Amino acid sequence: MYRFAPSPTGDMHIGNLRAAIFNYIRSLQDKSGFILRIEDTDTARNIEGKDKDIMEILSLFGIKWQTLYYQSKNLKFHQEFAAKLLQEGKAFCCFCSEEELSAKKEKAKEKGVAYRYDGTCEHLSDAEVIDNPKPFTIRLKKPTRVLKFTDAIKGEISFEPENIDSFVIMRADKTPTYNFACATDDMLEGVTFVIRGEDHVSNTPKQNWIRECLGYTDEISYAHLPIILGPDGKKMSKRDDASSVKWMLDTGFLPEAIANYLVLLGNKTPCEVFSIEEAVEFFDIAKISKAPAKFDIDKLAFINREHIKRASTKRICELFGVDESKVELVKFYTQESSLIPEIKAKISAIFSQKEIPSEFSQNAEILRNEILNLAQIPAEFNELKTILMEKTALKGKAFFMPLRLLLTGAPHGPELNELYPLIKSSIKEILNASK
C-alpha cells in the first residue's frame, strides 16, 4: 500500500507532485492500492480549500486514490496511542516551557554543539507529574541502540542513539506532532512503502521507533528522493516560479508532459517521451539517481511539444478549444512553439482580423480579392502561387509578405507551402476574417 500525504498549506510543489506520481506508479505496478491522506492537523495555518486544490491537481494528472483520509479524523487514535506509551513507561510528560527550552538551545549554540533534550522531566515521580499544574507535552524516550533502515535509493542508513533525543510526540494542546501522526497513520492505514523527499530522511528513524514502541511489527519500506535543483544549481524554493505545479499548468505545460518530465528527472528510462501508463511498464525506483537532479525548463518544453504531437484529436480539441478541422494545425505549430497559450495565439491570429502594415496593405487587398474570386482553391501551394503571380504581376517580397500577413497575421513563421495544406479548405474564411 502506497500513500501521498500532503499538507494543504499552499500551492503544490513539483517535488511533492513527483513523490505522488512515483507512489502512484508503484501502486499500479504491484496493485497494492494508493491512499491520499490530507495532513490537516496544523490548525495554525490556513488550509481552507487547499485540500480540494490538491485533489483537483492529482485528478488532472490522472492519479486516482482508493481511499481518502483526513489526518485530523485520527486524533482520538493519536491520543490513545500516546496514553498507551505513557502507561508502558515508554514516554513521559515534559513540563519544560518554550522559554526554558529556548534558553537551553541558545546555550548549546554558544558552545557550538547540537542541542539535545537533557531529560529534565524524564524521571519525575508520579506525584510530581500529578501535582504539576503546568501544561505539558509528551515525549517518547530516546532509543538506546542504533536505528537502521534500507532506503530503496540511498541504501542502508544508520542513526546513532545519541543523534536522536527524547522527542515530542504530543503537543501541550494534545495534538500530535508531525512524526507521531505520520507514523501512527501509516500503521493504521496499512502503508507498506513510502516514497518521499530526502528532507524526510531524519524523520524515518523516529517514525520507525514510534511504531516499534507501539509494538507494530510490519515493515514499512522507504525511498527518499533527492532534491530538485533550480537553474542556479541551488535547491528549488517556492520563490522559483517553475517550482509551482499551478504555475506550470497556467504557463501552458500539459499535465502529461509535466508527469513525463518528473519521472525522467534523475532517472534511467528506456525512452524520453511516455505516459504514466507506459512508465508503469518500466519504472524502477532503484534507478533514481542518488544525486540531486537539475530542473531544465527547455527539456520540459521539448517534452511538452512531443505530448502535443502525440495527443488524441479529442485531447487537442479539449486543450486548445478548437474543432477537429484545426487539430493538425495545432500540431503543425509545435515546430515554433511549446506552450498552449503560444500555439493558441498563432491559431487565433490566422482566423482573426489582421493589422496589415501600410506598405503591404494595397498588395494584400489585391491578393485577397484574387483568391476570393477563384472558382476553385488549388490543391498545391505552388499552383496557387503561380496563378496569383500571373494575375497580379507581384513577385518577391511584394508578393510573399502581404500573402503571409493575410494568411497568418505575422511577418515571420513557417514556410507557406508547408502551412497551406492545413488551411486551404478554410482559406476564404481566413481572408474574410482578416478584413
Coordinates of N, CA and C in Angstrom, one line a residue, residues 160-272:
E160 N 22.8 6.9 15.0 CA 23.3 6.5 16.4 C 22.3 7.1 17.4
P161 N 22.2 6.4 18.5 CA 21.2 6.8 19.5 C 21.4 8.2 20.0
E162 N 22.7 8.6 20.1 CA 22.9 10.0 20.6 C 22.5 11.1 19.7
N163 N 22.1 10.7 18.4 CA 21.6 11.7 17.4 C 20.1 11.8 17.4
I164 N 19.5 11.0 18.3 CA 18.0 11.1 18.4 C 17.7 11.3 19.9
D165 N 17.2 12.4 20.2 CA 16.8 12.6 21.6 C 15.4 12.2 21.9
S166 N 15.0 12.4 23.2 CA 13.6 12.1 23.5 C 12.7 13.2 22.9
F167 N 12.1 12.9 21.9 CA 11.4 13.9 21.1 C 9.9 14.0 21.4
V168 N 9.3 15.1 21.2 CA 7.9 15.4 21.5 C 7.0 14.6 20.5
I169 N 6.0 13.9 21.0 CA 5.0 13.3 20.2 C 3.6 13.9 20.3
M170 N 3.4 14.5 21.4 CA 2.1 15.2 21.6 C 2.4 16.6 22.1
R171 N 1.8 17.6 21.5 CA 1.9 19.0 22.0 C 1.1 19.3 23.2
A172 N 1.3 20.4 23.8 CA 0.6 20.8 25.0 C -0.9 20.9 24.8
D173 N -1.3 21.2 23.6 CA -2.7 21.3 23.3 C -3.3 19.9 22.9
K174 N -2.5 18.8 23.2 CA -3.0 17.4 23.0 C -3.2 17.1 21.5
T175 N -2.5 17.8 20.6 CA -2.5 17.4 19.2 C -1.1 16.7 18.9
P176 N -1.1 15.8 17.9 CA 0.1 15.1 17.7 C 1.1 16.0 16.9
T177 N 2.4 15.7 17.0 CA 3.4 16.3 16.2 C 3.4 15.6 14.8
Y178 N 4.1 16.1 13.9 CA 4.1 15.5 12.5 C 4.6 14.1 12.6
N179 N 5.7 13.8 13.2 CA 6.2 12.4 13.2 C 5.3 11.4 13.9
F180 N 4.7 11.8 15.0 CA 3.8 10.9 15.6 C 2.5 10.6 14.8
A181 N 1.9 11.6 14.3 CA 0.7 11.5 13.5 C 1.0 10.7 12.2
C182 N 2.1 11.0 11.6 CA 2.5 10.3 10.3 C 2.8 8.8 10.6
A183 N 3.6 8.5 11.6 CA 3.9 7.2 12.0 C 2.7 6.3 12.3
T184 N 1.8 6.9 13.1 CA 0.7 6.1 13.5 C -0.3 5.9 12.4
D185 N -0.5 7.0 11.6 CA -1.4 6.9 10.5 C -1.0 5.9 9.5
D186 N 0.3 5.8 9.2 CA 0.8 4.8 8.2 C 0.6 3.4 8.8
M187 N 0.7 3.3 10.1 CA 0.4 2.0 10.8 C -1.1 1.6 10.7
L188 N -1.9 2.6 11.0 CA -3.4 2.3 10.9 C -3.9 2.0 9.5
E189 N -3.3 2.7 8.5 CA -3.8 2.6 7.2 C -3.1 1.5 6.4
G190 N -2.2 0.7 7.0 CA -1.6 -0.4 6.3 C -0.6 -0.1 5.2
V191 N 0.0 1.1 5.4 CA 1.0 1.5 4.4 C 2.2 0.6 4.4
T192 N 2.7 0.2 3.3 CA 3.8 -0.7 3.2 C 5.1 -0.1 2.6
F193 N 4.9 1.0 1.8 CA 6.0 1.6 1.1 C 5.8 3.1 1.0
V194 N 6.8 3.9 1.4 CA 6.7 5.4 1.3 C 7.8 5.9 0.5
I195 N 7.4 6.7 -0.5 CA 8.3 7.4 -1.4 C 8.1 8.9 -1.1
R196 N 9.2 9.6 -0.7 CA 9.0 11.0 -0.3 C 10.4 11.7 -0.5
G197 N 10.4 13.0 -0.2 CA 11.6 13.8 -0.4 C 12.7 13.4 0.6
E198 N 14.0 13.7 0.3 CA 15.1 13.3 1.2 C 15.1 14.2 2.4
D199 N 14.4 15.3 2.4 CA 14.3 16.1 3.6 C 13.6 15.3 4.8
H200 N 13.0 14.2 4.5 CA 12.4 13.4 5.5 C 13.3 12.3 6.0
V201 N 14.5 12.2 5.5 CA 15.4 11.0 5.9 C 15.5 11.0 7.4
S202 N 15.7 12.2 8.1 CA 15.9 12.2 9.5 C 14.6 11.9 10.3
N203 N 13.5 12.0 9.6 CA 12.2 11.6 10.3 C 11.9 10.1 10.3
T204 N 12.5 9.4 9.4 CA 12.2 8.0 9.2 C 12.6 7.2 10.4
P205 N 13.8 7.3 11.0 CA 14.1 6.5 12.2 C 13.2 6.8 13.4
K206 N 12.8 8.1 13.5 CA 11.8 8.5 14.6 C 10.5 7.8 14.3
Q207 N 10.0 7.8 13.1 CA 8.7 7.1 12.8 C 8.8 5.6 13.0
N208 N 9.9 5.0 12.6 CA 10.1 3.6 12.8 C 10.1 3.3 14.3
W209 N 10.8 4.2 15.1 CA 10.9 4.0 16.5 C 9.5 4.1 17.2
I210 N 8.7 5.0 16.8 CA 7.4 5.2 17.3 C 6.6 3.9 17.1
R211 N 6.6 3.4 15.9 CA 5.8 2.1 15.7 C 6.4 1.0 16.4
E212 N 7.7 0.9 16.5 CA 8.3 -0.2 17.3 C 7.9 -0.1 18.8
C213 N 7.9 1.1 19.3 CA 7.5 1.2 20.7 C 6.0 0.9 20.9
L214 N 5.2 1.0 19.9 CA 3.8 0.7 20.0 C 3.5 -0.8 19.7
G215 N 4.6 -1.5 19.4 CA 4.5 -3.0 19.2 C 4.1 -3.4 17.7
Y216 N 4.3 -2.4 16.8 CA 3.9 -2.7 15.4 C 5.1 -3.4 14.8
T217 N 4.9 -4.6 14.2 CA 6.0 -5.4 13.6 C 6.0 -5.4 12.1
D218 N 5.0 -5.0 11.4 CA 5.0 -5.0 9.9 C 6.0 -3.9 9.4
E219 N 6.8 -4.3 8.4 CA 7.8 -3.4 7.9 C 7.2 -2.4 6.9
I220 N 7.7 -1.2 7.0 CA 7.4 -0.2 6.0 C 8.7 0.2 5.3
S221 N 8.7 0.0 4.0 CA 9.9 0.4 3.2 C 9.9 1.8 2.8
Y222 N 11.1 2.4 2.5 CA 11.2 3.8 2.2 C 12.1 4.0 1.0
A223 N 11.8 5.1 0.3 CA 12.7 5.6 -0.8 C 12.6 7.1 -0.6
H224 N 13.8 7.8 -0.5 CA 13.8 9.2 -0.3 C 14.4 9.8 -1.5
L225 N 13.6 10.7 -2.2 CA 14.0 11.3 -3.5 C 15.0 12.5 -3.3
P226 N 16.1 12.5 -4.0 CA 17.0 13.6 -4.0 C 16.3 14.9 -4.3
I227 N 16.8 16.0 -3.9 CA 16.2 17.3 -4.2 C 16.3 17.7 -5.6
I228 N 15.4 18.6 -6.1 CA 15.5 19.1 -7.4 C 16.2 20.5 -7.3
L229 N 17.2 20.7 -8.2 CA 17.9 21.9 -8.2 C 17.3 22.9 -9.3
G230 N 17.4 24.1 -9.0 CA 16.9 25.1 -10.0 C 18.1 25.4 -11.0
P231 N 17.8 26.3 -12.0 CA 18.8 26.6 -13.0 C 20.1 27.2 -12.4
D232 N 20.0 27.8 -11.1 CA 21.2 28.4 -10.5 C 22.0 27.3 -9.7
G233 N 21.5 26.1 -9.8 CA 22.2 25.0 -9.1 C 21.9 24.9 -7.6
K234 N 20.9 25.7 -7.1 CA 20.5 25.7 -5.7 C 19.2 25.0 -5.6
K235 N 18.8 24.5 -4.5 CA 17.5 23.8 -4.3 C 16.4 24.7 -4.7
M236 N 15.5 24.2 -5.5 CA 14.3 25.0 -5.9 C 13.5 25.3 -4.7
S237 N 13.1 26.6 -4.6 CA 12.3 27.1 -3.5 C 11.0 27.6 -4.0
K238 N 10.1 28.0 -3.1 CA 8.8 28.5 -3.5 C 8.9 29.8 -4.3
R239 N 10.1 30.4 -4.2 CA 10.3 31.7 -4.9 C 10.5 31.4 -6.4
D240 N 10.9 30.2 -6.8 CA 11.1 29.8 -8.2 C 9.7 29.5 -8.8
D241 N 9.4 30.3 -9.8 CA 8.1 30.0 -10.5 C 7.9 28.6 -10.9
A242 N 8.9 28.0 -11.5 CA 8.8 26.6 -12.0 C 8.6 25.6 -10.9
S243 N 8.8 26.0 -9.7 CA 8.6 25.0 -8.6 C 7.1 24.8 -8.3
S244 N 6.3 25.6 -8.8 CA 4.9 25.6 -8.5 C 4.2 24.8 -9.7
V245 N 3.4 23.8 -9.3 CA 2.7 23.0 -10.3 C 1.6 23.9 -11.0
K246 N 1.0 24.7 -10.2 CA 0.0 25.6 -10.7 C 0.6 26.6 -11.7
W247 N 1.8 27.1 -11.5 CA 2.4 28.0 -12.4 C 2.7 27.3 -13.7
M248 N 3.2 26.1 -13.6 CA 3.5 25.3 -14.9 C 2.2 25.0 -15.7
L249 N 1.1 24.7 -15.0 CA -0.1 24.5 -15.7 C -0.6 25.8 -16.3
D250 N -0.6 26.9 -15.6 CA -1.0 28.2 -16.1 C -0.2 28.6 -17.2
T251 N 1.1 28.3 -17.2 CA 2.0 28.7 -18.3 C 1.8 28.0 -19.6
G252 N 1.2 26.8 -19.5 CA 0.8 26.1 -20.7 C 1.4 24.8 -20.9
F253 N 2.0 24.2 -19.8 CA 2.6 22.9 -19.9 C 1.4 21.9 -19.6
L254 N 1.4 20.8 -20.4 CA 0.4 19.7 -20.2 C 0.7 18.9 -19.0
P255 N -0.3 18.5 -18.3 CA -0.1 17.6 -17.1 C 0.7 16.3 -17.5
E256 N 0.4 15.7 -18.7 CA 1.0 14.5 -19.1 C 2.5 14.8 -19.4
A257 N 2.8 16.0 -19.9 CA 4.2 16.4 -20.1 C 5.0 16.6 -18.8
I258 N 4.3 17.3 -17.9 CA 5.0 17.5 -16.6 C 5.3 16.2 -15.9
A259 N 4.3 15.3 -15.9 CA 4.5 14.0 -15.3 C 5.6 13.2 -15.9
N260 N 5.6 13.2 -17.2 CA 6.7 12.6 -18.0 C 8.0 13.1 -17.6
Y261 N 8.2 14.4 -17.5 CA 9.4 15.1 -17.2 C 9.9 14.7 -15.8
L262 N 8.9 14.7 -14.8 CA 9.3 14.4 -13.4 C 9.7 13.0 -13.2
V263 N 9.2 12.1 -14.0 CA 9.6 10.7 -14.0 C 11.0 10.6 -14.6
L264 N 11.2 11.3 -15.7 CA 12.5 11.3 -16.4 C 13.6 11.9 -15.6
L265 N 13.3 12.9 -14.7 CA 14.3 13.7 -14.0 C 15.1 12.8 -13.0
G266 N 16.4 12.8 -13.3 CA 17.3 12.0 -12.5 C 17.1 10.5 -12.5
N267 N 16.6 10.0 -13.7 CA 16.2 8.6 -13.8 C 16.8 8.0 -15.1
K268 N 16.9 6.7 -15.1 CA 17.3 6.0 -16.3 C 16.0 5.3 -16.9
T269 N 15.6 5.8 -18.0 CA 14.4 5.3 -18.7 C 14.7 4.8 -20.1
P270 N 14.0 3.9 -20.6 CA 14.3 3.3 -22.0 C 13.9 4.3 -23.1
C271 N 13.1 5.3 -22.8 CA 12.8 6.3 -23.8 C 12.5 7.7 -23.1
E272 N 12.4 8.7 -23.9 CA 12.2 10.1 -23.3 C 10.8 10.5 -23.1

